[in-house]
Amino acid sequence: MANLFLVAGALRLRRDPRLLKLPPYISLLCIIVGVAWLLMLPQNEYSRRTYISENALLPGQVHTYFGGSDQNVFRAYKHEVDALVGKTNVEVNDGLEEILKSVGLKAGRQNFTYTSSGNVHAGENIYAILQAPRGDATEAIVLVAAWKNVKDEHNKRGVALLLTLARYFRRWSLWSKDIILVVTPDSLAGPQAWVDAYHDAHDTRHIDSLPLKSGALQGAIAIDYTQETRFHSVHIVYDGINGQLPNLDLINSVVNIAGGQMGIGVSTQEMWSHSDSYEDRLRTMLRGMMKQGLGMASGPHSSFIPYHVDAITLQPYGEGWQDEMAMGRVIEGTFRSLNNLLEHLHQSFFFYLLMHKDRFVSIGTYLPSAMLIAANFTIISIALWVKSGQAGEVEKPKADEKDKAIAEKGPADVLLTVATERDIYLPLALVACCQFLGVLPFYIFNHLPEGMHTPIFAGFTVLNVALPHLISHLLSAKFRPTAQQYSLMQSFSLLLLGMFLSSLATLNFSLSLMVGLLSSPLSFVRAWPGSPAARWACTAVLNLVAPTAVLAMWSAYWWGASMGVGSIGEVLREAAFGWRVWGMYTSVVVWGVWWPAWLVGAVVVLGRPGSEMAEKGEKKLR
């Protein structure tokens, strides 16, 4: 009998209309807790100190010998590199090839051509392989120095240091892995072409195959050394394409070698001075999340990470007493550690947020933040689905004595809901059309010629404001959707959004979190058939958080100081280049996930659902 009472109470509770008032509050609570969770991460209670997981690395345990007479060699190579500045890519490689061959290394060249936004990105890579005296050419470590860094500055000291280290490494017989030395004309297209060709994943129509190869790549270090004076500290750049990160052991090894053994300061995320306070930790973490969310390459190392090759870029900075020999010893110590590996780095973390060179948060700690924000869309979606199946409220029929006894054990409600059939075809068709409609801006902005991005984006922004009105007017004129159908439109759209973001959170946590926060108003918008003021207010709010508005405001903030009014064009060109060269999927998420959900939400707000009874009456009159 007790079980009967429980079942009856559960059934009555399930049909209680008051339950449908809770999901918006639960959804808001998920968003608040998700943001609060993120803000608590920099505290000591929720973050951990870094540590070396792979014992074979032994960072800082060997004595480095780079220095002394090697400084004279560096100066000689620096003089030869200075003489190559201003020459063509082929002439520069001719000079570098002579130097590499004089050291006794085999050199190879590779031509590549990329086309993006009407621009041709072409060049020639040059590389050499130092064969390990104690190896069998099954594993290799890569040292990269781009001729120009990501800021288009000449990396003269970086190339000279690479040549000096090549000569220095050649004298040692302790290497068990081959060392590949790569010089690319730039830091973005050249490394990608070389890595693609090394793994036979290139398009042979535009990228040449490599004439020389070694074994599996175990790690890569890129040198970005443009500073002509002595430096104070080393900046570690580790952000990869699509938010991918190198194994944390590689970063910890460099921190241990540079900071512990060499006494050189180390920083990350351009935090030139870090007090290890909560504010600095939070700022470092948010900077890393912003770069991870954008998914762009931050240096030559970024092209290696998608191939499971752990890589970082080292940048000297600041005014101090450290010279190029100190930088060389850091690289030597790192290569000596990588040379000890018996297998790929795998014991430490690949998903983490760094907030200090000695402190991090792992995925198990920060992932609930994005998952909670993604869950709020699913909660509202389920609530809208349940509500759409209820026709309304009716008075509860009189019960006999036995039913009264059961009712006393359950909720004392006087109203029950009546189920109704759902008309899902129109909502499904609209949501599907909006999803496929995202292909248009994605294709257009990735194939526009140079100089057309800004005016086309301005026109699309105007169209984006008018498009929900046009779709809403078309729906009202042709199909006259009911309130149930508008609820189902929003339900299906939010269900897809929650599913996409929860899946994306495991791949690119930062991108999922940013899109989720910017899309959070979609959980609370509704159709306002009897309140024009509320309808227009919600429309204005949605237009402020539209993808086009956010892109325009973000580009003005990010590039506005240096690029001026046309900065949005630079953002779109970078996105097109990233999709074409790196396979960066940020634009796919923007136009294929975020924008369709926003469009459906705007259509729902502008909708004017008609009464089903009125529709039936009109049909009878006809």
XYZ file of C-alpha atoms in Angstrom:
622
model
C 0.000 0.000 0.000
C 2.884 2.362 0.784
C 4.334 1.769 -2.683
C 0.949 2.563 -4.189
C 0.877 5.869 -2.356
C 4.393 6.700 -3.575
C 3.550 5.884 -7.195
C 0.356 7.894 -7.049
C 2.192 10.823 -5.497
C 4.936 10.680 -8.122
C 2.405 10.640 -10.954
C 0.549 13.596 -9.517
C 3.803 15.464 -8.960
C 4.885 14.827 -12.538
C 1.695 16.416 -13.814
C 1.866 19.332 -11.407
C 2.028 22.537 -13.522
C 3.995 24.306 -10.818
C 7.039 22.186 -11.655
C 7.385 24.001 -14.979
C 8.076 27.218 -13.101
C 11.304 25.815 -11.648
C 13.506 25.213 -14.761
C 14.282 28.911 -15.453
C 15.530 29.306 -11.889
C 17.538 26.082 -12.102
C 18.999 27.250 -15.405
C 19.999 30.593 -13.926
C 21.522 28.798 -10.952
C 23.616 26.630 -13.309
C 25.003 29.733 -15.025
C 25.797 31.490 -11.744
C 27.442 28.414 -10.237
C 29.406 27.818 -13.457
C 30.848 31.333 -13.432
C 31.513 31.211 -9.685
C 33.237 27.850 -10.136
C 35.559 29.402 -12.705
C 36.385 32.367 -10.475
C 37.333 30.074 -7.587
C 39.925 28.130 -9.578
C 42.899 30.476 -8.909
C 42.656 29.822 -5.184
C 45.091 27.409 -3.574
C 42.290 25.064 -2.552
C 41.280 24.393 -6.169
C 44.613 24.546 -8.018
C 47.772 22.492 -7.704
C 51.492 23.034 -7.948
C 53.126 21.703 -11.081
C 55.311 18.606 -10.945
C 57.224 16.295 -13.272
C 55.290 13.098 -13.980
C 57.756 11.481 -16.405
C 60.767 10.483 -14.321
C 62.871 9.757 -17.404
C 63.060 13.471 -18.253
C 65.402 14.294 -15.355
C 65.249 18.050 -16.078
C 68.163 20.072 -14.780
C 70.118 16.962 -13.766
C 72.847 17.311 -16.402
C 75.580 19.871 -16.764
C 75.291 22.031 -19.876
C 78.455 22.972 -21.732
C 77.169 25.440 -24.302
C 79.206 28.630 -23.949
C 82.776 29.866 -24.076
C 84.065 29.645 -27.636
C 80.537 28.957 -28.884
C 79.798 32.629 -28.354
C 82.346 33.508 -31.027
C 80.682 31.013 -33.355
C 77.328 32.639 -32.634
C 78.686 36.083 -33.467
C 80.096 34.810 -36.746
C 76.802 33.208 -37.726
C 74.941 36.314 -36.597
C 77.070 38.379 -38.964
C 76.266 36.041 -41.861
C 72.561 36.050 -41.029
C 72.525 39.859 -40.890
C 73.926 39.897 -44.416
C 70.945 37.839 -45.624
C 68.333 40.319 -44.376
C 66.533 41.967 -47.271
C 67.177 39.130 -49.709
C 64.587 36.812 -51.191
C 63.499 33.609 -49.516
C 65.481 31.494 -52.001
C 68.640 33.563 -51.542
C 68.334 33.312 -47.768
C 67.976 29.536 -48.003
C 70.995 29.345 -50.318
C 73.101 30.994 -47.642
C 71.692 28.840 -44.857
C 72.202 25.662 -46.875
C 75.892 26.437 -47.311
C 76.272 26.888 -43.558
C 74.429 23.667 -42.741
C 76.456 21.662 -45.236
C 79.681 23.145 -43.899
C 78.741 21.721 -40.501
C 78.363 18.298 -42.086
C 74.566 18.016 -42.136
C 72.250 16.827 -44.873
C 69.930 19.638 -45.949
C 66.636 19.577 -47.790
C 64.192 22.150 -49.139
C 60.449 22.278 -49.513
C 58.230 24.676 -51.455
C 54.668 25.397 -50.394
C 51.779 27.556 -51.573
C 48.566 28.415 -49.729
C 45.742 30.580 -51.045
C 43.434 32.355 -48.615
C 41.153 35.375 -49.122
C 42.689 35.984 -52.516
C 46.196 36.159 -51.050
C 48.931 33.698 -51.940
C 51.131 32.558 -49.064
C 54.134 30.918 -50.678
C 57.646 30.198 -49.541
C 60.416 27.669 -49.180
C 61.410 25.824 -46.023
C 64.916 24.565 -45.414
C 65.863 21.916 -42.893
C 68.692 19.583 -41.975
C 68.922 16.325 -40.048
C 71.606 15.569 -37.492
C 71.681 11.795 -37.301
C 72.027 10.382 -33.809
C 75.283 8.475 -33.241
C 73.492 6.158 -30.811
C 70.139 5.954 -32.560
C 68.519 4.073 -35.400
C 66.578 6.982 -36.962
C 63.287 5.898 -35.399
C 62.823 9.007 -33.229
C 63.672 12.670 -33.632
C 63.525 16.035 -31.867
C 62.886 19.252 -33.801
C 64.462 22.681 -33.341
C 62.650 25.424 -35.274
C 63.600 29.025 -35.962
C 61.336 30.984 -38.299
C 62.942 33.731 -40.378
C 60.104 36.016 -39.235
C 58.016 35.618 -36.105
C 54.248 36.049 -35.747
C 54.716 39.836 -35.469
C 56.593 39.844 -38.793
C 59.874 40.722 -37.064
C 63.173 39.275 -38.261
C 64.285 36.437 -36.025
C 67.978 36.983 -36.753
C 69.333 35.943 -33.379
C 67.036 32.935 -33.311
C 68.325 31.649 -36.665
C 71.922 32.347 -35.651
C 71.403 30.467 -32.388
C 69.927 27.508 -34.287
C 72.993 27.349 -36.528
C 75.305 27.611 -33.528
C 73.476 24.829 -31.708
C 73.620 22.679 -34.849
C 77.398 22.984 -34.867
C 77.531 22.391 -31.111
C 75.229 19.332 -31.139
C 77.260 17.862 -33.987
C 80.263 17.491 -31.683
C 78.437 15.345 -29.107
C 77.952 11.599 -29.369
C 75.343 11.271 -26.619
C 72.270 11.737 -28.801
C 69.948 8.750 -29.051
C 67.439 10.638 -31.192
C 67.944 12.486 -34.452
C 67.818 16.268 -34.276
C 65.994 18.062 -37.089
C 66.759 21.753 -37.586
C 64.074 23.675 -39.485
C 64.113 27.266 -40.749
C 60.820 28.519 -42.185
C 60.158 31.852 -43.932
C 57.313 32.669 -41.539
C 55.829 31.377 -38.295
C 52.368 30.375 -39.496
C 52.246 28.814 -42.964
C 55.784 27.428 -43.257
C 55.758 25.226 -40.130
C 52.325 23.859 -41.045
C 53.483 22.905 -44.534
C 56.585 21.189 -43.156
C 54.742 19.222 -40.461
C 51.986 18.177 -42.874
C 54.543 16.920 -45.369
C 56.536 15.134 -42.671
C 53.438 13.122 -41.774
C 52.366 12.692 -45.428
C 49.165 14.652 -44.777
C 49.823 17.381 -47.347
C 48.254 18.276 -50.667
C 50.958 17.473 -53.207
C 49.481 19.995 -55.649
C 50.487 22.882 -53.406
C 53.049 21.466 -50.966
C 56.192 19.567 -51.900
C 57.062 16.304 -50.221
C 60.133 16.233 -48.002
C 63.280 14.778 -49.601
C 64.687 13.796 -46.187
C 62.924 12.272 -43.211
C 63.725 10.765 -39.855
C 61.643 8.880 -37.285
C 58.662 9.763 -35.120
C 58.820 13.271 -33.688
C 59.089 13.235 -29.893
C 59.053 16.977 -29.286
C 59.783 20.370 -30.796
C 61.244 23.633 -29.522
C 60.856 26.876 -31.472
C 63.125 29.885 -30.945
C 61.685 33.397 -31.207
C 64.707 35.553 -30.402
C 64.298 39.016 -31.915
C 65.653 41.023 -28.993
C 69.071 42.466 -29.801
C 70.039 43.208 -26.192
C 70.569 40.978 -23.187
C 67.383 39.605 -21.695
C 65.985 38.999 -18.240
C 63.512 36.120 -18.555
C 62.090 33.557 -20.963
C 58.482 33.604 -22.091
C 56.961 30.183 -22.844
C 54.314 30.166 -25.577
C 52.377 26.913 -25.563
C 48.933 27.595 -27.097
C 48.141 25.297 -30.007
C 45.630 25.210 -32.837
C 41.988 24.700 -31.792
C 42.944 25.031 -28.145
C 45.206 21.981 -28.099
C 48.060 22.049 -25.598
C 51.390 20.238 -25.244
C 52.004 17.791 -22.452
C 52.462 19.700 -19.213
C 55.719 17.863 -18.501
C 57.412 19.732 -21.363
C 56.529 23.124 -19.893
C 57.496 21.994 -16.407
C 60.854 20.766 -17.707
C 61.681 24.146 -19.247
C 60.583 25.930 -16.065
C 62.755 23.593 -14.016
C 65.785 24.010 -16.292
C 65.531 27.760 -16.853
C 64.277 28.799 -13.444
C 65.820 26.150 -11.236
C 69.133 25.326 -12.888
C 69.941 28.506 -14.841
C 68.364 31.100 -12.569
C 66.409 32.644 -15.448
C 62.912 33.994 -14.890
C 60.028 32.249 -16.662
C 56.602 33.606 -17.563
C 53.536 32.573 -19.547
C 50.632 34.365 -21.271
C 52.579 37.643 -21.551
C 52.440 38.195 -17.806
C 55.779 39.960 -17.653
C 55.466 40.539 -13.903
C 53.563 38.003 -11.837
C 53.107 38.408 -8.085
C 51.350 35.029 -7.678
C 48.332 36.858 -6.253
C 44.735 35.889 -6.951
C 44.350 38.744 -9.437
C 47.465 37.790 -11.416
C 46.511 34.127 -11.411
C 43.027 34.948 -12.665
C 44.393 37.278 -15.337
C 46.852 34.634 -16.534
C 44.139 31.983 -16.639
C 41.698 34.208 -18.544
C 44.368 35.175 -21.074
C 45.086 31.529 -21.685
C 41.378 30.800 -22.048
C 40.955 33.626 -24.556
C 43.773 32.305 -26.750
C 42.539 28.754 -26.385
C 39.017 29.773 -27.315
C 40.149 31.596 -30.452
C 42.047 28.496 -31.555
C 44.669 30.402 -33.543
C 48.316 29.443 -33.866
C 50.523 31.434 -31.507
C 53.882 30.429 -32.966
C 55.732 27.840 -35.057
C 55.135 25.236 -32.347
C 51.352 25.318 -32.805
C 51.492 23.326 -36.039
C 53.133 20.358 -34.305
C 50.588 19.825 -31.526
C 47.725 18.438 -33.703
C 50.098 15.614 -34.670
C 50.642 14.726 -30.995
C 54.089 16.291 -31.031
C 54.587 18.284 -27.842
C 56.005 21.678 -28.757
C 56.541 25.151 -27.307
C 58.103 28.448 -28.369
C 60.712 30.210 -26.232
C 60.899 34.019 -26.318
C 63.536 35.984 -24.369
C 62.261 39.314 -23.038
C 63.109 42.114 -20.636
C 66.331 43.954 -19.894
C 68.794 41.867 -17.912
C 72.211 40.248 -17.956
C 71.329 36.938 -19.666
C 72.797 36.507 -23.147
C 72.394 34.134 -26.076
C 74.585 31.535 -24.350
C 72.086 31.302 -21.491
C 69.300 30.829 -24.014
C 71.335 28.126 -25.722
C 71.903 26.316 -22.429
C 68.149 26.280 -21.761
C 67.588 24.658 -25.156
C 70.472 22.245 -24.610
C 69.100 21.178 -21.236
C 65.626 20.690 -22.715
C 66.994 18.612 -25.585
C 69.036 16.517 -23.165
C 65.841 15.799 -21.207
C 63.877 14.898 -24.340
C 66.776 12.713 -25.414
C 66.204 10.577 -22.303
C 62.636 9.674 -23.239
C 61.835 6.067 -24.021
C 58.307 6.876 -25.240
C 56.043 9.825 -25.984
C 55.190 12.145 -23.123
C 51.910 10.799 -21.807
C 51.913 10.637 -18.018
C 51.170 14.299 -17.357
C 48.191 16.422 -18.397
C 47.134 17.453 -21.894
C 44.098 19.412 -20.653
C 44.929 22.111 -18.126
C 44.793 25.811 -17.358
C 48.043 27.471 -16.295
C 47.720 30.404 -13.918
C 51.383 30.644 -12.956
C 54.551 28.925 -14.053
C 54.270 26.748 -10.945
C 50.498 26.372 -10.658
C 47.773 24.797 -12.800
C 44.230 23.416 -12.824
C 43.466 20.063 -14.435
C 40.447 19.198 -16.561
C 38.686 17.357 -13.764
C 38.534 20.583 -11.778
C 37.605 23.161 -14.411
C 35.354 21.122 -16.738
C 32.207 21.343 -14.529
C 32.152 25.092 -15.147
C 31.481 24.719 -18.882
C 29.273 21.677 -18.364
C 26.983 23.568 -15.996
C 26.556 26.374 -18.505
C 25.848 23.869 -21.289
C 23.413 22.006 -19.038
C 21.236 25.090 -18.580
C 20.206 24.901 -22.248
C 19.262 21.237 -21.911
C 17.189 21.926 -18.796
C 15.181 24.657 -20.518
C 14.813 22.487 -23.617
C 13.288 19.623 -21.625
C 10.998 22.011 -19.762
C 9.738 23.517 -23.019
C 9.152 20.044 -24.434
C 7.074 19.029 -21.426
C 5.144 22.291 -21.476
C 4.375 21.950 -25.171
C 2.557 18.689 -24.467
C 0.147 20.260 -22.001
C -3.037 21.799 -23.347
C -3.948 23.640 -20.185
C -5.424 23.169 -16.745
C -8.742 21.626 -15.753
C -10.468 21.127 -12.442
C -9.690 17.901 -10.696
C -12.695 15.536 -10.683
C -14.298 14.558 -7.392
C -12.759 11.519 -5.825
C -14.327 8.789 -3.754
C -13.230 7.964 -0.263
C -10.400 5.667 -1.381
C -9.022 8.236 -3.805
C -9.241 10.893 -1.118
C -7.124 8.748 1.153
C -4.513 8.422 -1.598
C -4.702 12.112 -2.399
C -4.015 13.019 1.202
C -0.649 11.273 0.918
C 0.325 13.242 -2.204
C 0.324 16.909 -3.233
C -2.899 18.706 -2.434
C -3.306 20.306 -5.864
C -6.645 21.392 -7.234
C -5.490 21.612 -10.846
C -4.204 18.970 -13.223
C -2.901 19.315 -16.755
C -4.287 17.630 -19.826
C -1.888 16.161 -22.397
C -2.124 17.165 -26.041
C -0.528 16.056 -29.273
C 2.605 17.896 -30.392
C 2.914 19.295 -33.903
C 6.664 18.947 -34.478
C 7.026 19.196 -38.260
C 7.156 22.976 -38.610
C 9.519 23.469 -35.613
C 11.839 20.739 -36.879
C 11.860 22.230 -40.375
C 12.655 25.727 -39.083
C 15.482 24.575 -36.803
C 16.968 22.420 -39.571
C 16.807 25.292 -42.071
C 18.495 27.675 -39.627
C 21.241 25.126 -38.975
C 21.947 24.677 -42.671
C 21.667 28.427 -43.228
C 24.863 28.824 -41.199
C 26.775 27.354 -44.139
C 26.249 30.587 -46.098
C 28.181 33.049 -43.871
C 30.798 30.385 -43.210
C 31.397 29.861 -46.933
C 31.164 33.539 -47.871
C 33.614 34.855 -45.279
C 36.105 32.064 -46.016
C 36.133 32.778 -49.763
C 35.966 36.562 -49.965
C 38.839 38.316 -51.761
C 41.161 40.755 -50.038
C 39.519 44.047 -49.091
C 35.934 42.778 -49.242
C 35.574 41.396 -45.727
C 34.693 44.664 -43.995
C 31.966 45.902 -46.410
C 30.432 42.438 -46.793
C 30.404 41.976 -43.025
C 28.709 45.368 -42.596
C 26.036 44.342 -45.079
C 25.594 40.974 -43.414
C 25.225 42.666 -40.019
C 22.328 44.747 -41.340
C 20.793 41.652 -42.912
C 21.279 39.779 -39.648
C 19.141 42.358 -37.831
C 16.376 42.132 -40.424
C 16.470 38.363 -41.011
C 14.514 37.332 -37.863
C 11.786 39.837 -38.769
C 11.556 38.441 -42.291
C 11.391 34.836 -41.098
C 8.840 35.694 -38.411
C 6.645 37.551 -40.911
C 6.864 34.651 -43.364
C 5.900 32.140 -40.689
C 2.951 34.227 -39.513
C 1.682 34.818 -43.045
C 2.069 31.283 -44.385
C 1.890 28.885 -41.436
C 0.501 30.835 -38.451
C 2.478 28.871 -35.795
C 0.834 28.212 -32.468
C 2.348 28.864 -29.050
C 3.142 25.165 -28.848
C 5.115 25.280 -32.086
C 7.138 28.281 -30.945
C 7.956 26.421 -27.727
C 9.068 23.409 -29.745
C 11.257 25.605 -31.984
C 13.074 26.927 -28.953
C 13.202 23.486 -27.354
C 14.848 21.816 -30.361
C 17.281 24.695 -30.841
C 18.392 24.756 -27.198
C 18.684 20.972 -27.164
C 21.124 21.104 -30.086
C 23.018 23.996 -28.513
C 23.416 22.191 -25.196
C 24.507 19.002 -26.937
C 27.077 20.794 -29.101
C 28.546 22.818 -26.232
C 28.805 19.888 -23.828
C 30.647 17.883 -26.491
C 32.858 20.838 -27.396
C 33.791 21.397 -23.739
C 35.871 18.215 -23.740
C 37.830 19.399 -26.795
C 38.038 23.158 -26.340
C 36.809 24.128 -22.904
C 37.343 27.858 -23.378
C 35.447 28.108 -26.667
C 32.522 26.162 -25.221
C 32.443 28.387 -22.146
C 32.564 31.646 -24.117
C 29.843 30.622 -26.570
C 27.729 29.289 -23.699
C 27.933 32.533 -21.733
C 27.169 34.672 -24.782
C 24.227 32.420 -25.662
C 22.793 32.287 -22.133
C 20.059 34.911 -22.845
C 18.529 32.410 -25.277
C 17.423 30.305 -22.312
C 15.178 33.051 -20.967
C 13.607 34.620 -24.064
C 9.981 33.867 -24.892
C 7.361 34.953 -27.371
C 5.492 38.076 -26.233
C 2.295 38.190 -28.303
C 0.502 40.633 -25.996
C 3.386 42.908 -25.026
C 5.093 44.784 -27.881
C 7.385 46.622 -25.452
C 8.716 43.370 -23.987
C 9.104 41.918 -27.466
C 11.220 44.812 -28.696
C 13.251 44.921 -25.480
C 14.142 41.229 -25.829
C 14.961 41.770 -29.498
C 17.330 44.609 -28.601
C 19.096 42.442 -26.014
C 19.485 39.602 -28.500
C 20.908 41.960 -31.115
C 23.550 43.088 -28.614
C 24.716 39.497 -28.068
C 24.367 38.442 -31.705
C 27.493 36.809 -33.185
C 27.921 39.704 -35.617
C 27.738 42.314 -32.841
C 30.108 40.367 -30.590
C 32.608 39.910 -33.440
C 32.507 43.623 -34.251
C 32.953 44.702 -30.621
C 35.645 42.132 -29.925
C 37.643 43.046 -33.039
C 37.457 46.731 -32.121
C 38.791 45.905 -28.663
C 41.422 43.395 -29.813
C 42.745 45.090 -32.937
C 41.209 48.549 -32.663
C 44.262 50.300 -31.286
C 46.543 49.136 -34.090
C 44.266 48.269 -37.008
C 41.673 51.038 -36.821
C 38.158 50.891 -38.190
C 38.794 48.020 -40.596
C 39.903 45.613 -37.871
C 36.914 43.299 -38.411
C 38.325 42.554 -41.845
C 41.581 41.434 -40.253
C 39.684 39.136 -37.891
C 37.793 37.517 -40.758
C 40.965 37.155 -42.834
C 42.714 35.450 -39.925
C 39.736 33.115 -39.514
C 39.764 32.269 -43.228
C 43.524 31.673 -43.141
C 43.153 29.498 -40.053
C 40.469 27.358 -41.675
C 42.427 26.988 -44.910
C 45.895 26.357 -43.467
C 45.462 25.012 -39.929
C 41.974 23.517 -40.020
C 40.864 25.912 -37.277
C 37.204 25.210 -36.482
C 36.343 28.349 -34.490
C 34.371 29.788 -37.408
C 32.492 26.481 -37.714
C 31.323 26.833 -34.114
C 30.369 30.493 -34.607
C 28.345 30.044 -37.800
C 27.254 26.428 -37.359
C 26.365 26.339 -33.650
C 26.064 29.795 -32.136
C 24.472 31.767 -34.985
C 21.663 29.259 -35.799
C 20.690 29.084 -32.116
C 20.629 32.883 -31.945
C 18.534 33.100 -35.110
C 15.909 30.674 -33.808
C 15.789 32.539 -30.493
C 15.235 35.863 -32.273
C 12.452 34.354 -34.396
C 10.752 33.005 -31.274
C 10.880 36.408 -29.563
C 9.325 38.111 -32.583
C 6.719 35.389 -33.003
C 3.023 36.095 -32.561
C 1.446 32.736 -31.828
C -2.183 32.492 -32.819
C -4.885 30.763 -30.813
C -5.545 27.209 -31.849
C -9.253 27.726 -31.262
C -9.212 30.781 -33.497
C -7.508 28.801 -36.206
C -10.103 26.053 -35.968
C -12.869 28.631 -36.150
C -11.388 30.196 -39.247
C -11.116 26.799 -40.890
C -14.796 26.117 -40.192
C -15.788 29.472 -41.667
C -13.812 28.672 -44.782
